[in-house]
Tab-separated table of N, CA and C in Angstrom:
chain	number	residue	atom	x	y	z
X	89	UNK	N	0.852	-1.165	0.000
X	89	UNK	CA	0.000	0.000	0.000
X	89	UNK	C	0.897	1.227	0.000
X	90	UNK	N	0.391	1.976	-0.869
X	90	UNK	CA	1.420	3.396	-1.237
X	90	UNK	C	0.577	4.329	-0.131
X	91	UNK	N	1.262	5.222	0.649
X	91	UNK	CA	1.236	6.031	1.676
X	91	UNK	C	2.308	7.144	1.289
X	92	UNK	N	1.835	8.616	1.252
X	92	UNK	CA	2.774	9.361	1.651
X	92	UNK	C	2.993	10.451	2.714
X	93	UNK	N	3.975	10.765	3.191
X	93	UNK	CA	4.038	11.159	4.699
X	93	UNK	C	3.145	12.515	5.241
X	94	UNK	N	3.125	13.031	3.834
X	94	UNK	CA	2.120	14.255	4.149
X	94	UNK	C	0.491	13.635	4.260
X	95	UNK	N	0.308	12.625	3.783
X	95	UNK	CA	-1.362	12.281	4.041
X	95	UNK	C	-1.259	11.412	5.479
X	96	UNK	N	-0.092	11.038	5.854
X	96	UNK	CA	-0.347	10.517	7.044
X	96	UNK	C	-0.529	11.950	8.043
X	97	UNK	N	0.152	12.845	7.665
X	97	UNK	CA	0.509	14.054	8.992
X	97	UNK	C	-0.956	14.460	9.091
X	98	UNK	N	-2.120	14.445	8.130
X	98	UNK	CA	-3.383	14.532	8.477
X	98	UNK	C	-3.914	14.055	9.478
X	99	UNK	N	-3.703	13.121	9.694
X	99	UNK	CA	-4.157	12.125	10.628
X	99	UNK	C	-3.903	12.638	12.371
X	100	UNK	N	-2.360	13.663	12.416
X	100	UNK	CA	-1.757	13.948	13.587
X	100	UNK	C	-1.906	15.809	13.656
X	101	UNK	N	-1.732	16.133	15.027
X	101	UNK	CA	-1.999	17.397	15.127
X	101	UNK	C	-0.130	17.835	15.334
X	102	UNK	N	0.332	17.441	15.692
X	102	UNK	CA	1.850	17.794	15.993
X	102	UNK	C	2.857	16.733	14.653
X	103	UNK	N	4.009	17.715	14.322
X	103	UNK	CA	4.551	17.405	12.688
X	103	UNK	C	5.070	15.789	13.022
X	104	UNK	N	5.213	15.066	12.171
X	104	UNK	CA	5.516	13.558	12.282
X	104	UNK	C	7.241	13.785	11.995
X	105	UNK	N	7.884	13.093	12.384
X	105	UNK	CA	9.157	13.187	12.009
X	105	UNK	C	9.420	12.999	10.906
X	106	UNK	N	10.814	12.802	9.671
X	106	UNK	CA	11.189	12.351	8.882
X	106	UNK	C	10.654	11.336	8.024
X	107	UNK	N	10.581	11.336	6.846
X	107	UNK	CA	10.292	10.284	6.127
X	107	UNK	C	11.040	8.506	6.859
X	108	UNK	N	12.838	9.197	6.475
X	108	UNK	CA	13.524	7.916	6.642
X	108	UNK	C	12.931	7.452	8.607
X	109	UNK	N	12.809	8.117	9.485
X	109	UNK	CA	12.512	8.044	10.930
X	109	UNK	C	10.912	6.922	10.556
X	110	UNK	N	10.296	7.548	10.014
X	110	UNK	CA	8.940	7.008	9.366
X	110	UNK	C	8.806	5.592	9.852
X	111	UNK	N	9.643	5.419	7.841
X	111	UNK	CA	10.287	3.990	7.793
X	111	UNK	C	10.566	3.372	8.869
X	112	UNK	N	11.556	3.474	9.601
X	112	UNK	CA	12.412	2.966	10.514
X	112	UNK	C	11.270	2.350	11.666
X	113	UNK	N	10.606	3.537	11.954
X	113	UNK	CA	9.527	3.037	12.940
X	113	UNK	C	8.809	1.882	12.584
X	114	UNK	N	8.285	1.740	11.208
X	114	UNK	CA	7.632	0.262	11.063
X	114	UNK	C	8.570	-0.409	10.527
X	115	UNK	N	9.194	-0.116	9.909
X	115	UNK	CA	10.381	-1.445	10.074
X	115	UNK	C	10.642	-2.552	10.985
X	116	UNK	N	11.467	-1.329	12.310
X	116	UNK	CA	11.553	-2.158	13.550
X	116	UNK	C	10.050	-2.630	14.274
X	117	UNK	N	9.239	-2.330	14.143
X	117	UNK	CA	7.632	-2.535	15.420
X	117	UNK	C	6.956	-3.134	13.888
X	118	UNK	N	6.455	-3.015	12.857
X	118	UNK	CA	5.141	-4.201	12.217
X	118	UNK	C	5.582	-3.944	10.827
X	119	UNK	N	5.985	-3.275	10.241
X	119	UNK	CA	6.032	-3.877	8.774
X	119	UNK	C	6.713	-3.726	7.601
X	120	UNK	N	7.362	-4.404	6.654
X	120	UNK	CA	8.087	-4.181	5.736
X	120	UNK	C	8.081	-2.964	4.924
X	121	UNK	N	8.570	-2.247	4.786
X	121	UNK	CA	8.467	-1.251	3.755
X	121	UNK	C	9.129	-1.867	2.267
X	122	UNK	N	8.779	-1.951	1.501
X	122	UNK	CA	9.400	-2.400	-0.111
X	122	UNK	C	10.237	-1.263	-0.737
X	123	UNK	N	9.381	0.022	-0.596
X	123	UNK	CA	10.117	1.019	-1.231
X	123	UNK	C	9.673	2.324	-0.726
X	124	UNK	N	10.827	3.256	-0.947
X	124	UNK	CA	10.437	4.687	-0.761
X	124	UNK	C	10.939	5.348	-1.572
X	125	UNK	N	9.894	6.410	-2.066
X	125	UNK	CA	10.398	7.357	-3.194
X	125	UNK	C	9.980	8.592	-2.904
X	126	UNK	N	10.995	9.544	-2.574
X	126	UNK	CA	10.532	10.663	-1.881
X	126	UNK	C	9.969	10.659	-0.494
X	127	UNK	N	8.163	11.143	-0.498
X	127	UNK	CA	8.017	11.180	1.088
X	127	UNK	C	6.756	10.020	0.898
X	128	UNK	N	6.811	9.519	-0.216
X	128	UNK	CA	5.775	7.895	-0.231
X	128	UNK	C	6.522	6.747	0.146
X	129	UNK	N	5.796	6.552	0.656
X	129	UNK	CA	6.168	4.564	1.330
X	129	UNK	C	5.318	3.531	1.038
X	130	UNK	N	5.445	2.680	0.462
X	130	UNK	CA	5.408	1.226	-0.070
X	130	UNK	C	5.267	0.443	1.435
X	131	UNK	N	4.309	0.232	1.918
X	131	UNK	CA	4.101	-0.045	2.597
X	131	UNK	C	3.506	-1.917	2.536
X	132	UNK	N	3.886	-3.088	3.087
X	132	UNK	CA	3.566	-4.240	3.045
X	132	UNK	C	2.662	-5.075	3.194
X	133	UNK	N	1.615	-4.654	3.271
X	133	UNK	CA	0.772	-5.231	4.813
X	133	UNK	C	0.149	-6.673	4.560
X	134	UNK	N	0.684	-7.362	5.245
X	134	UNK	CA	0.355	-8.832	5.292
X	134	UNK	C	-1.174	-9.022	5.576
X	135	UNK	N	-1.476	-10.270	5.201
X	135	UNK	CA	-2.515	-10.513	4.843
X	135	UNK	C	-3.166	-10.791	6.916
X	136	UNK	N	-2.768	-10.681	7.421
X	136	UNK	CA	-3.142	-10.868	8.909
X	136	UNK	C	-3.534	-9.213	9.630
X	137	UNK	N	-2.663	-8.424	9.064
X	137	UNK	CA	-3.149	-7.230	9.330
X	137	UNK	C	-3.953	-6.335	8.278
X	138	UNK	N	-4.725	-6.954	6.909
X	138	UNK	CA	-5.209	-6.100	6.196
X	138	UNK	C	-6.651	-6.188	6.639
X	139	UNK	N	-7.404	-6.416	7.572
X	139	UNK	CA	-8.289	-6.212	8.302
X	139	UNK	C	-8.447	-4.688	9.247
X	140	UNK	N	-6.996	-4.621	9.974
X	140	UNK	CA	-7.023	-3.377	10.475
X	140	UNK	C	-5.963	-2.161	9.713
X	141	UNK	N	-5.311	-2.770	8.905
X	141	UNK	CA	-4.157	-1.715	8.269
X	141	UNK	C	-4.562	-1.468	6.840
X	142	UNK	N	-5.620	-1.691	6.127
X	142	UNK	CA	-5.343	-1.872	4.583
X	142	UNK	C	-5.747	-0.324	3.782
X	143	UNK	N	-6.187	0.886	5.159
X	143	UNK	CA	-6.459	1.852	4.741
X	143	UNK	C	-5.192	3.130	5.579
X	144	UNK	N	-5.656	4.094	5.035
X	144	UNK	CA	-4.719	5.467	5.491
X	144	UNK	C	-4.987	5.495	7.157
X	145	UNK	N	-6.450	5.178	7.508
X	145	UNK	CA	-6.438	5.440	8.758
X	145	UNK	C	-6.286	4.013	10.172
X	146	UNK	N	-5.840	3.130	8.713
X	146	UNK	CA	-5.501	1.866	9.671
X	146	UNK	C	-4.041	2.399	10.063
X	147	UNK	N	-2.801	2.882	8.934
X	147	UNK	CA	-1.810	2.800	8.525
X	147	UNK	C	-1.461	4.125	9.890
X	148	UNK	N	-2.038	5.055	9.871
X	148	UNK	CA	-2.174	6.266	10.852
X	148	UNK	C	-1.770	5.750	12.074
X	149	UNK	N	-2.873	4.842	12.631
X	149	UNK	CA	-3.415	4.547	13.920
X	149	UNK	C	-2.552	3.594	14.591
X	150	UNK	N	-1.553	2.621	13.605
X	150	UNK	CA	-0.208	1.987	13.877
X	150	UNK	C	0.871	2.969	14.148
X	151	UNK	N	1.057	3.592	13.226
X	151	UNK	CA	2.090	4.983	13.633
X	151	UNK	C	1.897	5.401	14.988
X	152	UNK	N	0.714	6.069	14.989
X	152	UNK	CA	-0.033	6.584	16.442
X	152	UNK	C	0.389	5.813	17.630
X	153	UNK	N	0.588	4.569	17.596
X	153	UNK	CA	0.897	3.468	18.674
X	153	UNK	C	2.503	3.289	18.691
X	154	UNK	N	3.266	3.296	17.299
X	154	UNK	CA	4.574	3.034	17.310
X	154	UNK	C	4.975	4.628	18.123
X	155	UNK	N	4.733	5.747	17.856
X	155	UNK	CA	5.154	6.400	18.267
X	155	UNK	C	5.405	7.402	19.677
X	156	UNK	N	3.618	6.345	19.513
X	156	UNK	CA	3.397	7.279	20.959
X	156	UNK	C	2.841	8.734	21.056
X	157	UNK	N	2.302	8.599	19.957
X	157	UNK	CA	1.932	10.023	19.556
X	157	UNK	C	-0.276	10.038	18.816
X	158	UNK	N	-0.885	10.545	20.141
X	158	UNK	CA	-2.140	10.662	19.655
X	158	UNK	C	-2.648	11.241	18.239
């Protein structure tokens, strides 16, 4: 799933960090990234989490938890 960092920052009231920081966060905590080009991410989402992740505001609401950030 293609995501880019400015449609996630919708989602948050305070600025999200870095693209590459982004990445890194689901990398290490839930999920593969395939590719990044610019401030879009290629995002993986296995077939176990496309129940709760397969949209912008699934993809948000993981961030929200990796980061710690409402």
């Amino acid at each position: 799933m293609k995501i880019s960092r400015n449609e996630l920052q919708n989602y948050f009231a305070v600025p999200l960090p870095s693209t590459g920081a982004i990445t890194d966060a689901f990398t290490f905590h839930c999920f593969e990234i395939e590719e990044v080009d610019g401030d879009i991410l290629d995002v993986k989402v296995l077939t176990n989490r496309a129940a709760d992740c397969s949209s912008e505001a699934g993809i948000a609401a993981e961030l929200s938890a990796i980061l710690g950030v409402p």
